[in-house]
CSV table of C-alpha atoms in Angstrom, one decimal:
chain,number,residue,atom,x,y,z
A,1,UNK,CA,-22.7,-17.0,-16.6
A,2,UNK,CA,-19.3,-14.8,-15.5
A,3,UNK,CA,-17.4,-14.0,-18.4
A,4,UNK,CA,-13.2,-15.3,-17.4
A,5,UNK,CA,-11.8,-11.4,-17.4
A,6,UNK,CA,-10.2,-10.6,-20.4
A,7,UNK,CA,-6.7,-7.9,-20.5
A,8,UNK,CA,-5.7,-5.5,-23.7
A,9,UNK,CA,-2.0,-4.9,-22.9
A,10,UNK,CA,1.3,-6.0,-25.4
A,11,UNK,CA,2.5,-9.3,-24.8
A,12,UNK,CA,4.9,-7.7,-21.4
A,13,UNK,CA,4.9,-6.9,-17.7
A,14,UNK,CA,4.8,-3.3,-18.5
A,15,UNK,CA,1.9,-1.7,-16.3
A,16,UNK,CA,-0.4,-5.1,-16.9
A,17,UNK,CA,1.9,-6.9,-14.9
A,18,UNK,CA,0.5,-6.4,-11.4
A,19,UNK,CA,-2.7,-7.1,-13.3
A,20,UNK,CA,-1.8,-10.7,-13.7
A,21,UNK,CA,-0.2,-11.2,-10.1
A,22,UNK,CA,-3.8,-10.0,-8.9
A,23,UNK,CA,-5.9,-12.0,-10.2
A,24,UNK,CA,-4.0,-14.7,-10.2
A,25,UNK,CA,-3.2,-14.6,-6.8
A,26,UNK,CA,-7.2,-14.8,-6.0
A,27,UNK,CA,-7.7,-17.1,-8.7
A,28,UNK,CA,-8.9,-15.9,-11.2
A,29,UNK,CA,-8.5,-17.4,-14.4
A,30,UNK,CA,-8.3,-14.0,-17.7
A,31,UNK,CA,-7.9,-14.1,-21.6
A,32,UNK,CA,-5.4,-12.0,-23.1
A,33,UNK,CA,-5.6,-10.1,-26.6
A,34,UNK,CA,-2.3,-9.4,-27.0
A,35,UNK,CA,-1.7,-5.8,-29.1
A,36,UNK,CA,1.2,-6.5,-31.1
A,37,UNK,CA,1.2,-3.9,-33.6
A,38,UNK,CA,0.0,0.1,-33.7
A,39,UNK,CA,-3.0,-0.8,-35.6
A,40,UNK,CA,-3.9,-2.9,-32.9
A,41,UNK,CA,-4.0,0.0,-30.5
A,42,UNK,CA,-5.9,2.4,-32.7
A,43,UNK,CA,-8.5,0.0,-33.7
A,44,UNK,CA,-9.5,-0.1,-29.4
A,45,UNK,CA,-8.9,3.8,-29.8
A,46,UNK,CA,-11.2,4.3,-32.5
A,47,UNK,CA,-14.2,1.4,-31.5
A,48,UNK,CA,-13.8,3.2,-28.2
A,49,UNK,CA,-12.9,1.1,-25.7
A,50,UNK,CA,-10.1,2.9,-24.3
A,51,UNK,CA,-11.6,5.8,-21.4
A,52,UNK,CA,-8.5,8.0,-22.1
A,53,UNK,CA,-7.0,6.3,-24.8
A,54,UNK,CA,-4.5,4.5,-23.3
A,55,UNK,CA,-3.6,0.6,-21.9
A,56,UNK,CA,-4.0,-1.2,-19.8
A,57,UNK,CA,-7.4,-1.9,-19.8
A,58,UNK,CA,-9.3,-4.3,-18.8
A,59,UNK,CA,-12.7,-6.0,-19.6
A,60,UNK,CA,-14.5,-7.1,-16.5
A,61,UNK,CA,-17.3,-7.3,-15.1
A,62,UNK,CA,-19.4,-5.4,-17.8
A,63,UNK,CA,-16.8,-2.7,-17.6
A,64,UNK,CA,-14.5,-1.5,-19.7
A,65,UNK,CA,-12.2,-0.8,-16.9
A,66,UNK,CA,-9.0,1.6,-17.0
A,67,UNK,CA,-6.3,3.2,-15.2
A,68,UNK,CA,-4.1,0.5,-13.5
A,69,UNK,CA,-4.7,1.9,-9.9
A,70,UNK,CA,-8.7,1.5,-10.3
A,71,UNK,CA,-8.7,-2.4,-12.3
A,72,UNK,CA,-6.3,-3.5,-8.9
A,73,UNK,CA,-8.5,-1.8,-6.6
A,74,UNK,CA,-11.3,-3.1,-7.8
A,75,UNK,CA,-9.6,-6.6,-8.2
A,76,UNK,CA,-8.5,-6.5,-4.5
A,77,UNK,CA,-12.3,-5.4,-2.5
A,78,UNK,CA,-14.1,-7.9,-4.5
A,79,UNK,CA,-11.6,-10.7,-3.9
A,80,UNK,CA,-11.0,-9.8,-0.2
A,81,UNK,CA,-7.3,-8.4,-1.1
A,82,UNK,CA,-8.6,-5.3,1.1
A,83,UNK,CA,-8.1,-6.2,4.0
A,84,UNK,CA,-11.5,-5.7,6.5
A,85,UNK,CA,-12.0,-1.6,7.6
A,86,UNK,CA,-10.6,1.5,6.1
A,87,UNK,CA,-7.5,2.3,8.8
A,88,UNK,CA,-6.9,-1.8,7.3
A,89,UNK,CA,-7.3,-0.4,3.9
A,90,UNK,CA,-5.0,2.6,4.1
A,91,UNK,CA,-2.2,0.1,5.0
A,92,UNK,CA,-2.2,-1.0,2.2
A,93,UNK,CA,-2.9,1.9,0.3
A,94,UNK,CA,-0.2,2.9,1.6
A,95,UNK,CA,2.3,-0.1,1.4
A,96,UNK,CA,1.1,-0.7,-2.2
A,97,UNK,CA,2.0,2.7,-3.6
A,98,UNK,CA,5.2,2.1,-1.9
A,99,UNK,CA,6.0,-1.0,-4.3
A,100,UNK,CA,4.5,0.7,-7.3
A,101,UNK,CA,7.0,3.4,-7.3
A,102,UNK,CA,10.1,1.3,-6.8
A,103,UNK,CA,8.3,-0.8,-9.3
A,104,UNK,CA,8.2,2.4,-12.0
A,105,UNK,CA,11.5,3.5,-10.6
A,106,UNK,CA,12.6,-0.3,-12.5
A,107,UNK,CA,10.9,-0.6,-15.0
A,108,UNK,CA,12.3,2.3,-16.9
A,109,UNK,CA,15.7,1.3,-16.4
A,110,UNK,CA,15.0,-0.5,-19.7
A,111,UNK,CA,14.3,2.7,-21.8
A,112,UNK,CA,16.9,5.1,-20.1
A,113,UNK,CA,20.1,5.4,-22.4
A,114,UNK,CA,23.4,3.8,-22.0
A,115,UNK,CA,25.5,6.3,-20.2
A,116,UNK,CA,22.4,7.1,-17.5
A,117,UNK,CA,21.9,3.4,-17.2
A,118,UNK,CA,24.6,2.8,-14.6
A,119,UNK,CA,23.5,6.0,-12.6
A,120,UNK,CA,19.7,4.7,-12.5
A,121,UNK,CA,20.3,1.0,-11.5
A,122,UNK,CA,22.6,2.3,-8.7
A,123,UNK,CA,19.7,4.9,-7.7
A,124,UNK,CA,17.2,2.0,-7.9
A,125,UNK,CA,19.3,0.0,-5.6
A,126,UNK,CA,19.8,2.3,-2.7
A,127,UNK,CA,16.0,3.2,-2.8
A,128,UNK,CA,15.4,-0.9,-2.5
A,129,UNK,CA,17.5,-0.9,0.0
A,130,UNK,CA,17.6,1.9,2.2
A,131,UNK,CA,13.7,3.5,1.3
A,132,UNK,CA,11.3,1.0,0.5
A,133,UNK,CA,12.9,-3.1,1.9
A,134,UNK,CA,13.6,-1.2,5.6
A,135,UNK,CA,9.8,-0.7,5.7
A,136,UNK,CA,8.5,-3.6,4.7
A,137,UNK,CA,11.5,-6.1,6.9
A,138,UNK,CA,10.7,-3.8,9.9
A,139,UNK,CA,6.6,-4.4,9.6
A,140,UNK,CA,7.0,-8.1,9.1
A,141,UNK,CA,9.0,-8.5,12.4
A,142,UNK,CA,7.0,-5.9,14.7
A,143,UNK,CA,4.1,-7.5,14.0
A,144,UNK,CA,5.8,-11.0,13.8
A,145,UNK,CA,2.8,-12.2,11.5
A,146,UNK,CA,3.1,-13.7,8.3
A,147,UNK,CA,1.4,-11.2,6.2
A,148,UNK,CA,1.8,-7.6,6.1
A,149,UNK,CA,-2.0,-6.0,7.1
A,150,UNK,CA,-4.2,-7.7,9.7
A,151,UNK,CA,-3.0,-11.3,9.6
A,152,UNK,CA,-4.3,-12.0,6.5
A,153,UNK,CA,-2.8,-12.1,2.8
A,154,UNK,CA,-4.2,-8.6,0.4
A,155,UNK,CA,-2.8,-6.6,-2.0
A,156,UNK,CA,0.3,-5.7,-0.4
A,157,UNK,CA,1.8,-9.0,0.1
A,158,UNK,CA,1.0,-9.8,-3.6
A,159,UNK,CA,2.7,-6.8,-5.1
A,160,UNK,CA,5.8,-7.0,-1.8
A,161,UNK,CA,5.9,-10.5,-3.8
A,162,UNK,CA,6.4,-9.0,-6.9
A,163,UNK,CA,8.8,-6.1,-6.3
A,164,UNK,CA,11.3,-8.6,-4.6
A,165,UNK,CA,11.3,-10.7,-7.6
A,166,UNK,CA,11.4,-7.0,-10.0
A,167,UNK,CA,14.2,-6.3,-7.9
A,168,UNK,CA,16.4,-9.7,-7.6
A,169,UNK,CA,16.3,-9.3,-11.1
A,170,UNK,CA,18.2,-6.0,-10.8
A,171,UNK,CA,20.2,-8.0,-8.1
A,172,UNK,CA,20.8,-11.3,-7.3
A,173,UNK,CA,21.1,-10.1,-3.2
A,174,UNK,CA,19.8,-7.7,-2.4
A,175,UNK,CA,17.8,-9.0,0.7
A,176,UNK,CA,21.0,-10.2,1.4
A,177,UNK,CA,20.4,-7.6,4.8
A,178,UNK,CA,16.3,-8.3,4.8
A,179,UNK,CA,16.1,-12.0,6.4
A,180,UNK,CA,12.3,-11.1,7.0
A,181,UNK,CA,11.5,-11.0,3.8
A,182,UNK,CA,13.8,-13.4,2.7
A,183,UNK,CA,11.1,-15.4,5.0
A,184,UNK,CA,8.0,-13.5,3.6
A,185,UNK,CA,8.8,-14.1,-0.4
A,186,UNK,CA,10.0,-18.1,0.4
A,187,UNK,CA,6.2,-18.3,2.2
A,188,UNK,CA,4.6,-16.4,-0.2
A,189,UNK,CA,5.7,-17.8,-2.9
A,190,UNK,CA,4.3,-20.8,-1.4
A,191,UNK,CA,0.3,-20.1,-1.7
A,192,UNK,CA,-0.8,-22.3,-4.1
A,193,UNK,CA,-2.5,-19.5,-6.7
A,194,UNK,CA,1.0,-17.9,-5.9
A,195,UNK,CA,3.2,-21.1,-7.0
A,196,UNK,CA,1.2,-22.2,-9.8
A,197,UNK,CA,1.5,-18.4,-11.5
A,198,UNK,CA,5.5,-18.4,-10.8
A,199,UNK,CA,5.7,-21.4,-12.7
A,200,UNK,CA,6.7,-21.6,-15.9
A,201,UNK,CA,3.4,-21.7,-18.5
A,202,UNK,CA,1.8,-19.6,-16.9
A,203,UNK,CA,0.7,-16.0,-18.2
A,204,UNK,CA,3.3,-14.3,-16.1
A,205,UNK,CA,5.7,-12.6,-18.5
A,206,UNK,CA,9.1,-12.7,-18.6
A,207,UNK,CA,11.7,-9.8,-18.1
A,208,UNK,CA,11.1,-7.3,-20.9
A,209,UNK,CA,14.4,-7.2,-23.4
A,210,UNK,CA,16.0,-4.9,-26.0
A,211,UNK,CA,13.4,-6.6,-28.7
A,212,UNK,CA,10.6,-6.1,-26.2
A,213,UNK,CA,10.9,-2.3,-25.7
A,214,UNK,CA,11.6,-1.9,-29.7
A,215,UNK,CA,8.5,-3.3,-30.7
A,216,UNK,CA,6.9,-1.0,-27.5
A,217,UNK,CA,8.6,2.2,-28.5
A,218,UNK,CA,6.8,1.4,-32.2
A,219,UNK,CA,3.4,1.0,-30.6
A,220,UNK,CA,3.0,3.6,-28.5
A,221,UNK,CA,5.9,6.2,-30.5
A,222,UNK,CA,8.0,7.0,-27.9
B,1,UNK,CA,-5.7,18.3,21.8
B,2,UNK,CA,-7.0,19.2,18.7
B,3,UNK,CA,-8.0,16.3,16.8
B,4,UNK,CA,-7.8,17.9,14.0
B,5,UNK,CA,-6.3,16.5,10.6
B,6,UNK,CA,-2.4,17.9,10.1
B,7,UNK,CA,-0.6,18.0,7.6
B,8,UNK,CA,3.0,18.1,6.6
B,9,UNK,CA,4.4,19.8,3.6
B,10,UNK,CA,5.5,23.0,2.0
B,11,UNK,CA,3.5,25.8,2.0
B,12,UNK,CA,2.1,25.2,-1.7
B,13,UNK,CA,0.5,23.3,-4.2
B,14,UNK,CA,2.3,20.2,-5.0
B,15,UNK,CA,0.5,16.6,-3.9
B,16,UNK,CA,-0.9,18.2,-1.3
B,17,UNK,CA,-3.5,20.6,-3.0
B,18,UNK,CA,-5.3,17.9,-3.5
B,19,UNK,CA,-6.2,16.3,0.2
B,20,UNK,CA,-6.3,20.6,1.0
B,21,UNK,CA,-9.2,20.3,-1.3
B,22,UNK,CA,-11.2,17.3,-0.3
B,23,UNK,CA,-11.0,17.9,4.0
B,24,UNK,CA,-12.0,20.9,2.7
B,25,UNK,CA,-15.3,20.2,0.2
B,26,UNK,CA,-16.0,17.3,3.3
B,27,UNK,CA,-16.5,20.1,5.7
B,28,UNK,CA,-12.9,19.0,8.3
B,29,UNK,CA,-11.7,21.7,9.5
B,30,UNK,CA,-7.5,20.9,9.4
B,31,UNK,CA,-4.1,22.1,10.7
B,32,UNK,CA,-0.7,22.7,8.2
B,33,UNK,CA,2.8,22.7,9.7
B,34,UNK,CA,5.5,24.2,6.6
B,35,UNK,CA,8.1,22.6,5.7
B,36,UNK,CA,10.5,25.7,4.8
B,37,UNK,CA,14.0,24.3,4.4
B,38,UNK,CA,15.6,21.8,4.5
B,39,UNK,CA,16.2,21.0,7.6
B,40,UNK,CA,12.4,20.5,8.3
B,41,UNK,CA,12.4,18.0,5.8
B,42,UNK,CA,15.7,16.0,7.3
B,43,UNK,CA,13.5,16.6,11.2
B,44,UNK,CA,10.3,14.4,9.7
B,45,UNK,CA,12.2,11.4,8.1
B,46,UNK,CA,14.9,11.3,11.0
B,47,UNK,CA,11.8,11.2,13.5
B,48,UNK,CA,10.6,8.1,11.3
B,49,UNK,CA,7.6,10.3,11.0
B,50,UNK,CA,7.6,9.3,7.1
B,51,UNK,CA,6.8,6.0,6.0
B,52,UNK,CA,9.2,6.3,2.9
B,53,UNK,CA,10.9,9.4,3.5
B,54,UNK,CA,8.3,11.8,2.0
B,55,UNK,CA,6.0,14.1,2.2
B,56,UNK,CA,2.9,14.9,1.7
B,57,UNK,CA,2.5,12.9,5.4
B,58,UNK,CA,-0.9,13.5,7.4
B,59,UNK,CA,-1.6,13.1,10.9
B,60,UNK,CA,-5.2,11.8,10.9
B,61,UNK,CA,-6.8,9.4,13.1
B,62,UNK,CA,-3.5,8.7,14.8
B,63,UNK,CA,-2.0,7.4,12.5
B,64,UNK,CA,1.1,9.2,10.3
B,65,UNK,CA,-0.2,8.4,6.6
B,66,UNK,CA,1.5,8.7,3.7
B,67,UNK,CA,1.8,8.6,-0.1
B,68,UNK,CA,-1.5,11.0,-1.7
B,69,UNK,CA,-3.7,8.1,-3.1
B,70,UNK,CA,-3.8,6.4,0.2
B,71,UNK,CA,-4.3,9.1,2.0
B,72,UNK,CA,-7.2,10.4,-0.7
B,73,UNK,CA,-8.8,7.2,-0.6
B,74,UNK,CA,-8.9,7.3,3.3
B,75,UNK,CA,-10.4,10.7,3.6
B,76,UNK,CA,-13.2,9.9,0.5
B,77,UNK,CA,-13.7,6.5,2.4
B,78,UNK,CA,-14.3,8.5,5.9
B,79,UNK,CA,-16.3,11.2,4.7
B,80,UNK,CA,-18.5,9.1,2.1
B,81,UNK,CA,-17.5,10.7,-1.5
B,82,UNK,CA,-16.6,7.0,-3.1
B,83,UNK,CA,-19.6,6.0,-4.2
B,84,UNK,CA,-22.0,3.8,-2.5
B,85,UNK,CA,-21.0,0.1,-4.0
B,86,UNK,CA,-18.0,-1.5,-5.6
B,87,UNK,CA,-18.9,-0.5,-9.1
B,88,UNK,CA,-19.4,3.0,-8.4
B,89,UNK,CA,-16.1,3.0,-7.3
B,90,UNK,CA,-14.7,1.7,-9.5
B,91,UNK,CA,-15.5,4.4,-12.0
B,92,UNK,CA,-14.4,7.2,-9.6
B,93,UNK,CA,-11.4,5.6,-9.4
B,94,UNK,CA,-11.0,5.9,-13.0
B,95,UNK,CA,-12.4,9.3,-13.2
B,96,UNK,CA,-9.8,10.2,-10.1
B,97,UNK,CA,-6.4,8.6,-12.0
B,98,UNK,CA,-7.0,10.7,-15.4
B,99,UNK,CA,-7.8,13.9,-14.0
B,100,UNK,CA,-4.2,12.8,-11.6
B,101,UNK,CA,-2.6,11.8,-14.7
B,102,UNK,CA,-3.8,15.7,-15.4
B,103,UNK,CA,-3.3,17.2,-13.2
B,104,UNK,CA,0.6,15.8,-13.1
B,105,UNK,CA,1.7,17.8,-16.5
B,106,UNK,CA,-0.3,20.8,-15.3
B,107,UNK,CA,2.5,20.5,-12.0
B,108,UNK,CA,5.9,20.0,-13.8
B,109,UNK,CA,4.9,22.2,-15.9
B,110,UNK,CA,6.2,25.2,-13.8
B,111,UNK,CA,9.9,22.9,-12.7
B,112,UNK,CA,10.4,22.5,-17.1
B,113,UNK,CA,13.3,24.4,-18.0
B,114,UNK,CA,13.3,27.6,-20.1
B,115,UNK,CA,13.2,25.1,-24.0
B,116,UNK,CA,10.8,23.1,-22.9
B,117,UNK,CA,8.5,24.9,-21.3
B,118,UNK,CA,6.5,25.9,-24.8
B,119,UNK,CA,6.6,21.9,-25.5
B,120,UNK,CA,4.9,20.7,-22.3
B,121,UNK,CA,2.7,24.0,-22.9
B,122,UNK,CA,1.4,22.9,-26.4
B,123,UNK,CA,1.2,19.0,-24.7
B,124,UNK,CA,-0.8,20.1,-21.1
B,125,UNK,CA,-3.1,21.6,-24.0
B,126,UNK,CA,-4.0,18.9,-26.1
B,127,UNK,CA,-4.2,16.3,-23.2
B,128,UNK,CA,-6.6,18.1,-21.6
B,129,UNK,CA,-8.3,19.1,-24.3
B,130,UNK,CA,-8.5,16.0,-26.5
B,131,UNK,CA,-7.4,13.5,-24.2
B,132,UNK,CA,-9.2,14.3,-20.4
B,133,UNK,CA,-11.8,17.3,-20.6
B,134,UNK,CA,-14.0,15.2,-23.5
B,135,UNK,CA,-14.4,11.8,-21.4
B,136,UNK,CA,-16.0,14.2,-18.4
B,137,UNK,CA,-18.3,16.8,-20.9
B,138,UNK,CA,-19.4,13.3,-22.6
B,139,UNK,CA,-19.8,11.9,-18.9
B,140,UNK,CA,-22.0,14.3,-17.8
B,141,UNK,CA,-24.7,14.2,-21.4
B,142,UNK,CA,-25.1,11.2,-20.8
B,143,UNK,CA,-26.1,11.1,-17.8
B,144,UNK,CA,-27.5,14.6,-17.6
B,145,UNK,CA,-27.3,14.2,-13.7
B,146,UNK,CA,-25.2,17.1,-11.6
B,147,UNK,CA,-22.7,14.9,-10.0
B,148,UNK,CA,-20.1,12.6,-11.8
B,149,UNK,CA,-21.0,9.1,-10.7
B,150,UNK,CA,-24.4,7.7,-8.9
B,151,UNK,CA,-25.8,11.4,-9.1
B,152,UNK,CA,-24.0,12.1,-5.2
B,153,UNK,CA,-21.1,14.4,-4.8
B,154,UNK,CA,-18.3,12.6,-4.8
B,155,UNK,CA,-14.5,12.8,-5.0
B,156,UNK,CA,-14.4,12.3,-8.6
B,157,UNK,CA,-16.7,15.9,-8.4
B,158,UNK,CA,-14.0,17.5,-5.7
B,159,UNK,CA,-11.1,16.1,-8.5
B,160,UNK,CA,-12.6,17.1,-11.4
B,161,UNK,CA,-13.2,21.1,-10.0
B,162,UNK,CA,-9.8,21.3,-8.9
B,163,UNK,CA,-8.0,20.6,-12.1
B,164,UNK,CA,-10.4,22.5,-14.5
B,165,UNK,CA,-9.5,25.8,-11.9
B,166,UNK,CA,-6.3,25.1,-12.1
B,167,UNK,CA,-6.4,24.1,-16.2
B,168,UNK,CA,-8.0,28.0,-17.0
B,169,UNK,CA,-4.7,29.2,-15.1
B,170,UNK,CA,-2.3,27.9,-17.7
B,171,UNK,CA,-5.0,29.0,-20.3
B,172,UNK,CA,-8.2,31.0,-19.7
B,173,UNK,CA,-10.6,30.3,-22.1
B,174,UNK,CA,-9.2,26.4,-21.8
B,175,UNK,CA,-13.5,24.6,-21.1
B,176,UNK,CA,-14.7,27.3,-24.9
B,177,UNK,CA,-15.7,23.8,-25.8
B,178,UNK,CA,-16.7,22.0,-22.6
B,179,UNK,CA,-20.6,23.4,-22.0
B,180,UNK,CA,-21.3,20.9,-19.7
B,181,UNK,CA,-17.6,21.3,-18.1
B,182,UNK,CA,-18.1,25.2,-17.4
B,183,UNK,CA,-21.7,23.9,-15.3
B,184,UNK,CA,-20.0,21.8,-13.4
B,185,UNK,CA,-18.0,23.8,-12.6
B,186,UNK,CA,-20.8,26.9,-11.9
B,187,UNK,CA,-22.6,24.4,-9.4
B,188,UNK,CA,-20.0,22.8,-7.3
B,189,UNK,CA,-18.2,25.8,-7.2
B,190,UNK,CA,-21.5,26.6,-5.0
B,191,UNK,CA,-20.9,23.8,-2.8
B,192,UNK,CA,-21.0,25.5,1.0
B,193,UNK,CA,-17.5,23.8,2.0
B,194,UNK,CA,-16.2,24.4,-1.2
B,195,UNK,CA,-17.4,28.1,-2.3
B,196,UNK,CA,-15.6,29.0,1.4
B,197,UNK,CA,-12.4,26.7,-0.2
B,198,UNK,CA,-12.3,29.2,-2.9
B,199,UNK,CA,-12.8,32.3,-0.9
B,200,UNK,CA,-9.8,34.4,0.5
B,201,UNK,CA,-8.2,33.2,3.6
B,202,UNK,CA,-9.3,29.7,3.3
B,203,UNK,CA,-6.6,27.6,3.4
B,204,UNK,CA,-6.7,26.6,-0.8
B,205,UNK,CA,-2.6,27.9,-1.9
B,206,UNK,CA,-1.8,29.9,-5.0
B,207,UNK,CA,0.1,28.5,-8.5
B,208,UNK,CA,3.6,28.2,-7.5
B,209,UNK,CA,5.4,31.4,-8.9
B,210,UNK,CA,8.9,31.1,-10.6
B,211,UNK,CA,10.6,32.6,-8.5
B,212,UNK,CA,10.3,30.0,-5.4
B,213,UNK,CA,11.1,27.4,-7.5
B,214,UNK,CA,14.2,27.2,-6.2
B,215,UNK,CA,13.2,27.7,-2.8
B,216,UNK,CA,11.4,24.3,-3.3
B,217,UNK,CA,13.9,22.8,-4.9
B,218,UNK,CA,16.5,23.2,-1.6
B,219,UNK,CA,13.9,21.0,0.5
B,220,UNK,CA,13.4,17.9,-1.9
B,221,UNK,CA,17.2,18.1,-3.3
């Protein structure tokens, strides 16, 4: 009997959110054990569950996996979302690393001091619209296919949708110059597993608010 | 026509060094095109060679690959340094990601402002000796094998050796409490391709000197 994967993280997006997206898109049900206070983190640190004393941690297939990228790669490969050969995987990896960089910038926005927030937001918008989105817009325009790599849904598509939605939370019309990405967003949002994940009541987590950030600071000491 | 991979970066370690290590360990000869000034970077950006306007960039197998992790994964996959199945790859990935985190700490140390350097040094020594090295010491102890994963040489072993040697540059006795890492270091350094890379005259780069920091900053900022 295959047990469901079990995710260990606070009840918020952070670095776990991409993992929730990928599992959901793959149609894999999962459980969550939320870290609500420092003691919860200490407990799994002390019982040897965390290889490098850090979360995300995902119990999956008899392993206690850590390191976001390792977990995502494993899930992608297991559920055939990683292309058909080494070269497709190379492209998926490149695209994923780009969206990871962009989402990393967005993720750190709530942590900025008040006086640097505006500047950081401006940088996010600049990077999104001049460095990252043009790449994916061009990729879709060039091959004219529905998906980024190999004419098939992959990890790269799922992560791009996640990044687009996060960027739109920063600036609602951020896709205005990117017609391919607008169509892509509509199309991928309608993939049944993803459509389900985007509905209320799913395990998708809301945008972090001040309260959540304060809790995270307490748990992780920063 | 050279089919050798071609590396585009400045003449120093930075994020390209792990790629040099992996290619060398795999016995793959490669060429390098060094960025000496900002104009060199701008030229690559303008001619569309850099997917996200950034280096490292490696021309390999007809692709202009960017993003360090993507490049490393491709090389590891191509040269059979990525384990024999999905679970071994998962372990390799976990270990490598941890080492990359430590490597990042080591890499940024030279760029710390003077007033933060001492604190940063203390942090990196603490993380190396309390968070990361104990993990790999234990892995080697538990299975008693020569290599980290699957009793076979993999990218995890290459990355670990690179990280151990770099850490020793910061604190020569940093492995004092880790006898298995010490013997791992000696053993892995003797693998012929790696031994060659560790000799003078190879494409391995020296640590960044304070005097070169400004030059590097000018290229990228």
